[in-house]
Coordinates of C-alpha atoms in Angstrom, one line a residue:
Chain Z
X222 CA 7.6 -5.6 26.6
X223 CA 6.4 -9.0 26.7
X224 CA 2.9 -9.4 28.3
X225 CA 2.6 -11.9 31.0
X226 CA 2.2 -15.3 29.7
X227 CA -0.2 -17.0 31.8
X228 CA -2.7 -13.9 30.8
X229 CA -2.5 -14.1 27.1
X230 CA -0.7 -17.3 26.3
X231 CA -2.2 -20.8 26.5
X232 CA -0.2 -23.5 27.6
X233 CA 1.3 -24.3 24.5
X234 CA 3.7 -21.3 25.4
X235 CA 5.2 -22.7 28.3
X236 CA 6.9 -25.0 25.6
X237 CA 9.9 -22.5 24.5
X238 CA 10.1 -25.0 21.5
X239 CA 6.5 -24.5 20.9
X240 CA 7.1 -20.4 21.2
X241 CA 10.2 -20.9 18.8
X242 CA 8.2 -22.1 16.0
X243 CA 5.0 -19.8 16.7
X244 CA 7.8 -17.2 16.2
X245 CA 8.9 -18.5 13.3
X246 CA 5.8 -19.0 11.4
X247 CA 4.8 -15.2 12.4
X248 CA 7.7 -14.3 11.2
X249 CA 7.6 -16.1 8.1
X250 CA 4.4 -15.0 7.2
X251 CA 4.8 -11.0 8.2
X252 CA 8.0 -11.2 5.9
X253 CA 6.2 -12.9 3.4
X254 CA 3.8 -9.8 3.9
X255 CA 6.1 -7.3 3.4
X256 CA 7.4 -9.0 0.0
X257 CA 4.1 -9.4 -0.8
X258 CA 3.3 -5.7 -0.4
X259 CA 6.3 -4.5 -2.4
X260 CA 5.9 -7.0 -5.4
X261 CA 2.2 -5.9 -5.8
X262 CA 3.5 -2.3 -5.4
X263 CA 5.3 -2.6 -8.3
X264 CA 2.4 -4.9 -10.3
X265 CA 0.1 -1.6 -9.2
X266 CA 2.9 0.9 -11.2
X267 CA 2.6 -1.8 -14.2
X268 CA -1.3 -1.5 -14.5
X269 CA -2.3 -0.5 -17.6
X270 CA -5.8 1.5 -16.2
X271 CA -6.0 3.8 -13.2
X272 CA -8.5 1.1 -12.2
X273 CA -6.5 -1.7 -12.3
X274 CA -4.1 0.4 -10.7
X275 CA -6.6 1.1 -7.7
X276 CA -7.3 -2.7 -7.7
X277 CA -3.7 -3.7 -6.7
X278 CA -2.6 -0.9 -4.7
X279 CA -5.8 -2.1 -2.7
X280 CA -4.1 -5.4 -2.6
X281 CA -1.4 -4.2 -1.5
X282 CA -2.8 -2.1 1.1
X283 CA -4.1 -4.6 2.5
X284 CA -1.0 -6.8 3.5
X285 CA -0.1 -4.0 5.2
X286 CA -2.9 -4.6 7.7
X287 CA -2.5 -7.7 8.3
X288 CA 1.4 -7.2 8.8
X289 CA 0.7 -4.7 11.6
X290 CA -1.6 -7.4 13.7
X291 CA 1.2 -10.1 12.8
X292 CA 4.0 -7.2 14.3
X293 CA 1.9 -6.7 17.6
X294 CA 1.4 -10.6 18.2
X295 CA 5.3 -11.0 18.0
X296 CA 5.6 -8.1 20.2
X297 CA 3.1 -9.7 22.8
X298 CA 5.1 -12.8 22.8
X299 CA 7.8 -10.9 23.4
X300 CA 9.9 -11.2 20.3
X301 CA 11.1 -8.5 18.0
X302 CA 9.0 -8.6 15.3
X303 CA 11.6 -7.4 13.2
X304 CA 14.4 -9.5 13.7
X305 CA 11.6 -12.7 13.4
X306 CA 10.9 -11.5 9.9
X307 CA 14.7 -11.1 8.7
X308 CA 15.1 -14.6 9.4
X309 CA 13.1 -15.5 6.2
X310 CA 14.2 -12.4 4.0
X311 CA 16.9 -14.3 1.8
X312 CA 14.9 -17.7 1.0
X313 CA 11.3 -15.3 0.4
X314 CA 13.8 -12.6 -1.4
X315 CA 15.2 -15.2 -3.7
X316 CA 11.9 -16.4 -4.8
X317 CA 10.9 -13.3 -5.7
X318 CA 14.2 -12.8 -7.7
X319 CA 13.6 -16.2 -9.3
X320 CA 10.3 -15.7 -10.7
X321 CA 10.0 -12.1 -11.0
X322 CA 7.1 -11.3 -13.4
X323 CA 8.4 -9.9 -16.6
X324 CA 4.7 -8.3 -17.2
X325 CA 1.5 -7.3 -16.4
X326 CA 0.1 -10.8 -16.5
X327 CA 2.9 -13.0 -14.9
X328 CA 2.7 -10.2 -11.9
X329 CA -1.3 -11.3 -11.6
X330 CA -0.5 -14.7 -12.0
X331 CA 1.9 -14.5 -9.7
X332 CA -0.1 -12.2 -6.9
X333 CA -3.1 -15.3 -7.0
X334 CA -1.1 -18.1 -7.8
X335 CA 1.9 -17.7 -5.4
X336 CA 0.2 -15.8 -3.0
X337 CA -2.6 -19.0 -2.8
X338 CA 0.4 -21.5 -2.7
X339 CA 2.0 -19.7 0.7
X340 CA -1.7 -19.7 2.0
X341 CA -2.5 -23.2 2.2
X342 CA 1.1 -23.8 3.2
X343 CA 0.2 -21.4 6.5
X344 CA -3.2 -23.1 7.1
X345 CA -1.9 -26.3 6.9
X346 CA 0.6 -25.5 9.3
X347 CA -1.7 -23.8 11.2
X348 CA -3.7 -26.7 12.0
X349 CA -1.3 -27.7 14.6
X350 CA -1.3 -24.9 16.8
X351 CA -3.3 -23.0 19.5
X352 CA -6.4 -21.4 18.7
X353 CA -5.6 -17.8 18.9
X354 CA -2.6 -18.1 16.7
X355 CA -4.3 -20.1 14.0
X356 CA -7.2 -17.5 14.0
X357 CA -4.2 -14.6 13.9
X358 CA -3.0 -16.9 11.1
X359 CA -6.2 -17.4 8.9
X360 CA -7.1 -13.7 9.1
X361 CA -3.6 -13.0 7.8
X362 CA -4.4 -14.9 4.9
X363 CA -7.8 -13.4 3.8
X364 CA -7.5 -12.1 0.1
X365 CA -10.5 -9.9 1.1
X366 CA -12.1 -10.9 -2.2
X367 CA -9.0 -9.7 -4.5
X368 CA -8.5 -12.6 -6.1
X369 CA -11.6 -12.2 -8.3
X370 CA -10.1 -9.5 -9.8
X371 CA -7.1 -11.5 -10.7
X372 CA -9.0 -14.0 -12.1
X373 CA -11.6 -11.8 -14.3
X374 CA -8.7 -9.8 -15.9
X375 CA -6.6 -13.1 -16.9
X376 CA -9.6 -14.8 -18.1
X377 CA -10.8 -12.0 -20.4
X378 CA -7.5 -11.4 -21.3
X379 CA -6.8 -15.1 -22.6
X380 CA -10.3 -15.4 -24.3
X381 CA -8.7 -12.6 -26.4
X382 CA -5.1 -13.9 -26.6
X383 CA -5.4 -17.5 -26.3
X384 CA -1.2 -17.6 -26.9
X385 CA -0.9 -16.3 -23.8
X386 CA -2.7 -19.1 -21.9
X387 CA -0.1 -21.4 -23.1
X388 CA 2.6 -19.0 -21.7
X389 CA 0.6 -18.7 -18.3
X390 CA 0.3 -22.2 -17.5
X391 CA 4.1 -23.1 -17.8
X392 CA 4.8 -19.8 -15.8
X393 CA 2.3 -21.4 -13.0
X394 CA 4.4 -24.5 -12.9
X395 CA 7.6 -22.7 -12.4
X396 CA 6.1 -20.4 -9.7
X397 CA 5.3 -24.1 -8.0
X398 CA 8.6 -25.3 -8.3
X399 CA 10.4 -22.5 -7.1
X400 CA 8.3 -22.3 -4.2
X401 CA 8.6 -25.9 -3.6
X402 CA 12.7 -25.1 -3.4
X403 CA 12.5 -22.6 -1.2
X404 CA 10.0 -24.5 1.2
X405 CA 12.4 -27.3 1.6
X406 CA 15.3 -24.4 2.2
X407 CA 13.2 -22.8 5.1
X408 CA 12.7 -26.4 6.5
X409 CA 16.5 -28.0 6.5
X410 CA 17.1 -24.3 8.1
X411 CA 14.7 -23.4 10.9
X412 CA 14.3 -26.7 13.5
X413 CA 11.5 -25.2 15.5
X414 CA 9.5 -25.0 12.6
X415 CA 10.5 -28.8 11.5
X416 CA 10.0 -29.8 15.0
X417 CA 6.3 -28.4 15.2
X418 CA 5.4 -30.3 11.8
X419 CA 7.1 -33.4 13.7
X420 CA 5.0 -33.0 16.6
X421 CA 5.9 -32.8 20.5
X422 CA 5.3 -35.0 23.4
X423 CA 2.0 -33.7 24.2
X424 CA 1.3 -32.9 20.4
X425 CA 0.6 -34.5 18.2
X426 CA 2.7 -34.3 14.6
X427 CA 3.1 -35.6 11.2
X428 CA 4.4 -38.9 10.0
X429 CA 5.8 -39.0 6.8
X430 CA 2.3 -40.6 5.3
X431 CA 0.8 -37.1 6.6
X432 CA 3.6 -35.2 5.3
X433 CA 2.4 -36.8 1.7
X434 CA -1.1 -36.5 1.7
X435 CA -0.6 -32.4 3.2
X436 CA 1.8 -31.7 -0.4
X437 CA -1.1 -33.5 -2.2
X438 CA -3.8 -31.4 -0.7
X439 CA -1.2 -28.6 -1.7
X440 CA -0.7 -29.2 -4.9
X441 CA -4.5 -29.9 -5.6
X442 CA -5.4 -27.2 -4.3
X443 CA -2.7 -25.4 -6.8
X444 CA -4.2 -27.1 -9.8
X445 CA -7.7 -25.8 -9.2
X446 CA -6.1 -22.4 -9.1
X447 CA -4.9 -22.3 -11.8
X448 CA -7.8 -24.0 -13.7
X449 CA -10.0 -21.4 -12.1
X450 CA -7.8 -18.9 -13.9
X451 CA -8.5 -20.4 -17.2
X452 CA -4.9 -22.0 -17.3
X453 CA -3.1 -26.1 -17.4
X454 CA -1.8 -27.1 -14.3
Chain K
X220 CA -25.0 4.6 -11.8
X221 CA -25.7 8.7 -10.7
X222 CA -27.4 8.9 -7.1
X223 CA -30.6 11.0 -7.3
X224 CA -29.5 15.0 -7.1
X225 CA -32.0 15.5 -4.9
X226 CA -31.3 13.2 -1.9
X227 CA -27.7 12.8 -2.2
X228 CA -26.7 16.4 -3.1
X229 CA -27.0 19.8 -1.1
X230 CA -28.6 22.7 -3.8
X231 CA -25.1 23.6 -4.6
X232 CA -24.8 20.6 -6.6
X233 CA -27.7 21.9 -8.9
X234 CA -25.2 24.2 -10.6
X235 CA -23.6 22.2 -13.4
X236 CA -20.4 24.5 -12.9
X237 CA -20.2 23.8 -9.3
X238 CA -20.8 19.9 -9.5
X239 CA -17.7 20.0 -12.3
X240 CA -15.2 22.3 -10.0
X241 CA -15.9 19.1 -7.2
X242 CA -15.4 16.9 -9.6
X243 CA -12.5 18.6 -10.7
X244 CA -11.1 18.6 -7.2
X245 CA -12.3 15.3 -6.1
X246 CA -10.4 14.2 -9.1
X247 CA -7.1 15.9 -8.2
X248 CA -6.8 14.6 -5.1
X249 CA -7.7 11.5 -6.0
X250 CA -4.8 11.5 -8.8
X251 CA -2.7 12.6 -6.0
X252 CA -3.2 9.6 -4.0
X253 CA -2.5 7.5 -6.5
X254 CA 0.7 8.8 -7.2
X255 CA 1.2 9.5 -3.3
X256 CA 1.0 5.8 -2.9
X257 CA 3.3 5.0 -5.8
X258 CA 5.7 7.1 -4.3
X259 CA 6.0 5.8 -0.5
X260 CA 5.6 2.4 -1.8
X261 CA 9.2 3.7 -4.1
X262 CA 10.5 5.3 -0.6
X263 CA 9.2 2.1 1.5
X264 CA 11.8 -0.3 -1.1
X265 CA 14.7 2.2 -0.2
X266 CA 14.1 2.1 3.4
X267 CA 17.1 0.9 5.8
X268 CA 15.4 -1.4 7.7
X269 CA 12.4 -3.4 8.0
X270 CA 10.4 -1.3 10.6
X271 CA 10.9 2.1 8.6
X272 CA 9.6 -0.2 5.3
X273 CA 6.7 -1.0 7.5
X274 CA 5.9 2.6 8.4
X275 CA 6.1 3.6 4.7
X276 CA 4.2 0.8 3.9
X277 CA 1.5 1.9 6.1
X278 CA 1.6 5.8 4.6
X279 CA 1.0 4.1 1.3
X280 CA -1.7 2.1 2.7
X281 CA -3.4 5.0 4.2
X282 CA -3.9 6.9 0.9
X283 CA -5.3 3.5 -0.9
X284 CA -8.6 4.1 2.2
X285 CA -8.7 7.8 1.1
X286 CA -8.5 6.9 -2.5
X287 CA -11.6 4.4 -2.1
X288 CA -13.9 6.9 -0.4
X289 CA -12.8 9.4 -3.1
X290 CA -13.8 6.9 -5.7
X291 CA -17.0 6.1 -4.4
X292 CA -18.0 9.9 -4.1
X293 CA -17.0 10.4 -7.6
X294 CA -19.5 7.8 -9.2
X295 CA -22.1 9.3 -7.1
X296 CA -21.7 12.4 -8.6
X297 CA -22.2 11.1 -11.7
X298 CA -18.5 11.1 -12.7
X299 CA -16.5 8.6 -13.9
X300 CA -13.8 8.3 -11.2
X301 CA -10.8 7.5 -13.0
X302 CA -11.5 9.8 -16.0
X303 CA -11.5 12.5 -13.3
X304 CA -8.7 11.5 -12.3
X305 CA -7.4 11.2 -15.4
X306 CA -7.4 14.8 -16.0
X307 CA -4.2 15.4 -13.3
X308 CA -2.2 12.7 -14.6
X309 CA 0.1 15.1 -16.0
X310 CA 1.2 17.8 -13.7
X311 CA 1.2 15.8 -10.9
X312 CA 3.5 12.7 -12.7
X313 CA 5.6 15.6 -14.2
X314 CA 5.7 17.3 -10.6
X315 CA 7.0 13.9 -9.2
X316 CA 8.8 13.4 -11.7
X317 CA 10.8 16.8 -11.5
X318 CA 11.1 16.4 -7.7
X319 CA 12.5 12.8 -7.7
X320 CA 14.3 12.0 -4.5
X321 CA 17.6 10.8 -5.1
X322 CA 18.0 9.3 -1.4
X323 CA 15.8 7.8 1.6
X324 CA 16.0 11.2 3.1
X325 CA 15.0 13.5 0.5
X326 CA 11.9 10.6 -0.1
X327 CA 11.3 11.4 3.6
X328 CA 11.2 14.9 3.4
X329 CA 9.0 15.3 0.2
X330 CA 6.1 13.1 2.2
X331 CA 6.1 15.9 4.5
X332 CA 6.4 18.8 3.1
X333 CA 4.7 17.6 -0.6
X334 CA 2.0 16.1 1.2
X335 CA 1.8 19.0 3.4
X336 CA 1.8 21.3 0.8
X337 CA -0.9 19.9 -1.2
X338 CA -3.2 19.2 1.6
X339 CA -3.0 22.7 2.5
X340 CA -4.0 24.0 -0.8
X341 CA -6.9 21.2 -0.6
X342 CA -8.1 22.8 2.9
X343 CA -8.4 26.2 1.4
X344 CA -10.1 25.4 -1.4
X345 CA -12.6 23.2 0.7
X346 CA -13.5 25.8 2.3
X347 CA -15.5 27.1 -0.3
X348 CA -17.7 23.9 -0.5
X349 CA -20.9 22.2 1.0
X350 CA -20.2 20.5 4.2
X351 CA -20.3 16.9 2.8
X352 CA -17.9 17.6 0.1
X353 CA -16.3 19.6 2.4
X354 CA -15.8 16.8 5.2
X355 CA -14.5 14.1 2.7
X356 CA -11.5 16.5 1.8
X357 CA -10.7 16.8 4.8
X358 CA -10.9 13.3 6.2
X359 CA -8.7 12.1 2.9
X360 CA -6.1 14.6 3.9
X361 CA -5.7 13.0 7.4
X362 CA -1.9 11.8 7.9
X363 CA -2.8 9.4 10.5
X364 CA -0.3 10.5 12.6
X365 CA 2.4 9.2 10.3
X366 CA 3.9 12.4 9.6
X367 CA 5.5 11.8 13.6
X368 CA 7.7 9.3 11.9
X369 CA 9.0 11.1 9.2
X370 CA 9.9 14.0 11.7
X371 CA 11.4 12.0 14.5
X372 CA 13.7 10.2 11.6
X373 CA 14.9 13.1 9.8
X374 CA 15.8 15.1 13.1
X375 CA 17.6 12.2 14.5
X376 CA 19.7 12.1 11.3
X377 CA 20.3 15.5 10.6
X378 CA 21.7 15.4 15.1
X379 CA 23.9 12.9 13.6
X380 CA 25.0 14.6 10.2
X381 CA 24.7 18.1 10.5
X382 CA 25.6 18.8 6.4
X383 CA 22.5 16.5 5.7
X384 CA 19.9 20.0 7.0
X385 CA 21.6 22.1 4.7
X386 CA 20.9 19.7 1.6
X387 CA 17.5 18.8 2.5
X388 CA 16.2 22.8 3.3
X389 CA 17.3 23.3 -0.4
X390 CA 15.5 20.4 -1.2
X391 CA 12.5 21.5 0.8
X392 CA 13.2 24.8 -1.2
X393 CA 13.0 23.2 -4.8
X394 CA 9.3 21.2 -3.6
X395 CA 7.9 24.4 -3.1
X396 CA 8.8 25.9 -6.5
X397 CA 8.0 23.2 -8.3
X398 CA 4.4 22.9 -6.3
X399 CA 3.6 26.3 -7.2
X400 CA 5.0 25.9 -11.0
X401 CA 2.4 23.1 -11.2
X402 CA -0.4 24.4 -9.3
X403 CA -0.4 27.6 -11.9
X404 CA -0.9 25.5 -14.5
X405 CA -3.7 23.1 -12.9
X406 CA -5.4 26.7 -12.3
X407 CA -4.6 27.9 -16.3
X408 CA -6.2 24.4 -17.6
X409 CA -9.2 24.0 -15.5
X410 CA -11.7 26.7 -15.9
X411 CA -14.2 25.0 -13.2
X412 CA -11.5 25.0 -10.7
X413 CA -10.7 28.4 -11.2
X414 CA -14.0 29.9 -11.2
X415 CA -14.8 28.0 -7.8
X416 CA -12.4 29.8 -6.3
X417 CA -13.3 33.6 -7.8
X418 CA -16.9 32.5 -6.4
X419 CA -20.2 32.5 -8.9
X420 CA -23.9 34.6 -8.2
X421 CA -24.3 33.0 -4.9
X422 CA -21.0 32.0 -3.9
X423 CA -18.6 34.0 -2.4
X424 CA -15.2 34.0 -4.0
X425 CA -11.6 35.1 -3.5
X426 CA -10.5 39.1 -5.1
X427 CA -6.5 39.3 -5.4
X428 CA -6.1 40.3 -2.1
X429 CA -8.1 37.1 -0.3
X430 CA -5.8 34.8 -2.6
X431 CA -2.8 37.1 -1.8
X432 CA -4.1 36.1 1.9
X433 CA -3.9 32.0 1.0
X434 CA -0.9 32.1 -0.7
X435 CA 0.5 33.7 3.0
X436 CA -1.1 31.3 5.0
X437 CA -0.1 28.4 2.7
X438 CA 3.4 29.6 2.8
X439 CA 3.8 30.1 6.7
X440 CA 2.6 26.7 7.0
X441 CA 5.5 25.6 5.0
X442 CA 7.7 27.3 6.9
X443 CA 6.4 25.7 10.4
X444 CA 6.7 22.0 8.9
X445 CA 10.6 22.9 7.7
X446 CA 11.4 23.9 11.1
X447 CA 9.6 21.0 12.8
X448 CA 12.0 18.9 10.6
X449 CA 14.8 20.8 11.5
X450 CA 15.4 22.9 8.4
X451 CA 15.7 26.4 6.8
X452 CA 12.8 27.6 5.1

């Protein structure tokens, strides 16, 4: 049941442009979400200690929480959560099928890596919208101090093996350029979410100077991911 | 690091056998979560759609809380968590792996009437503890009202399929077995356990006929959660 908009909604909603997009990005994310859970699932029934194990299904457990606040907020704005999500099941699916982990360690560079990547994606995105849905947005995105477990394990683990840095970092660049494919994908497809980035009449948007300088935030950001985890960018 | 005995631990605790039975136990349901999570988060990647993913999701998620509180008691005692743990590895991987669901439904089914099981035999047993001990078996045993999902979806498909309740009570039929074909075997391997449960100098314990009396009560309550799902006992 969709709550009354002039309760919960700032003006921004009146736009049904504006709503499209918020939509969309919701969905985008809880999807993400839900990927996110299963893939780190299955990273969890990898782990080669019961601890390790506890450590991801914690990660895991906590996209879950955030998916269920993302699934009421599309509910309040009176949009089936569900259906919002499918829209971004195939190009989220396929990158997961493209750079599916074939261990232990490509499945934790993955989880910090990719899931970092998608993050400041969402928070740059997030800039240009209303206050309560950038908050909903940023909370979404807290790693609620996983990471550091990601990072500790590969770091010991390469200061043992130091082969398997060299196999890391050119994993990390192909996790960057499939997710770079499947970005653009999402943005030829979905026009409220291209329209938001462009900006509205009242809003303001990127120009194609702003565009750049967002991807090299992106990607610098990237690098000192990866060279936090020990690894060439 | 172990918490001082004397403020964290009821007299009880002062008995070296009675601190290793809790361990014991804390352990065994502990190893049960684990695998409990492994196992929705299996059941949440066969799921039809993208709400009943989320509500498995969110059963898995729920045993990863339980699983933390467990963990933290454990190293309080003294214990090393995942070595308790450890020590349940086997019966409970080879219980899942001789009840294996070969279909969303019978993955459904074994939630609730393997989880039921389990947390039945738990509550007995806990009855035999100090309060504190007592009180965190019972709060990691809480469903969180998830169970209503697994319910509502498996009487709504048996209205629709009548053959599938004939399938599943034999199902329902082989989780028992195998539960009790495993819990023997927990009770032949660990002596602590055991002699928790025939009692000590100050403890009251169970003769034949009080376990004779559990294994009734533990039975009937199968029963009731087969009918509530629709299905012969």
């Amino acid at each position: 049941m969709p709550a009354s908009p002039a309760e919960e909604h700032p003006v921004a909603f009146d736009d049904p442009h504006y709503r499209a997009a918020v939509v969309d990005l919701l969905g985008a994310i809880g999807y993400g979400e839900v990927s996110a859970f299963e893939r780190l699932a299955e990273d969890a029934a990898l782990a080669p200690t019961l601890e390790d194990k506890l450590a991801l299904a914690a990660m895991a457990a906590a996209q879950v929480g955030h998916l269920v606040r993302l699934r009421d907020r599309l509910t309040e704005l009176g949009a089936d959560p569900f259906e919002a999500m499918e829209s971004f099941r195939v190009p989220i699916d396929d990158f997961h099928r493209h750079t599916a982990p074939s261990d232990w360690h490509e499945g934790l560079v993955k989880a910090y890596v990719g899931d970092g990547l998608a993050a400041d994606f969402y928070r740059e995105v997030a800039a240009f919208l209303d206050a309560g849905t950038r908050e909903l947005i940023v909370e979404s995105l807290e790693d609620a101090g996983h990471s550091a477990f990601v990072v500790d394990r590969v770091r010991a683990d390469i200061a043992r093996d130091p082969r398997l840095g060299g196999r890391l970092a050119l994993w990390g660049r192909r996790l960057m350029g499939e997710a770079l494919t499947q970005a653009q994908r999402v943005a030829a497809e979905r026009d409220a979410l291209s329209a938001l980035l462009a900006g509205g009449v009242d809003r303001p948007g990127l120009d194609l100077a702003a565009l750049g300088r967002m991807f090299t935030r992106i990607t610098e950001r990237h690098a000192a991911r990866m060279q936090e985890l020990g690894l060439d960018s």
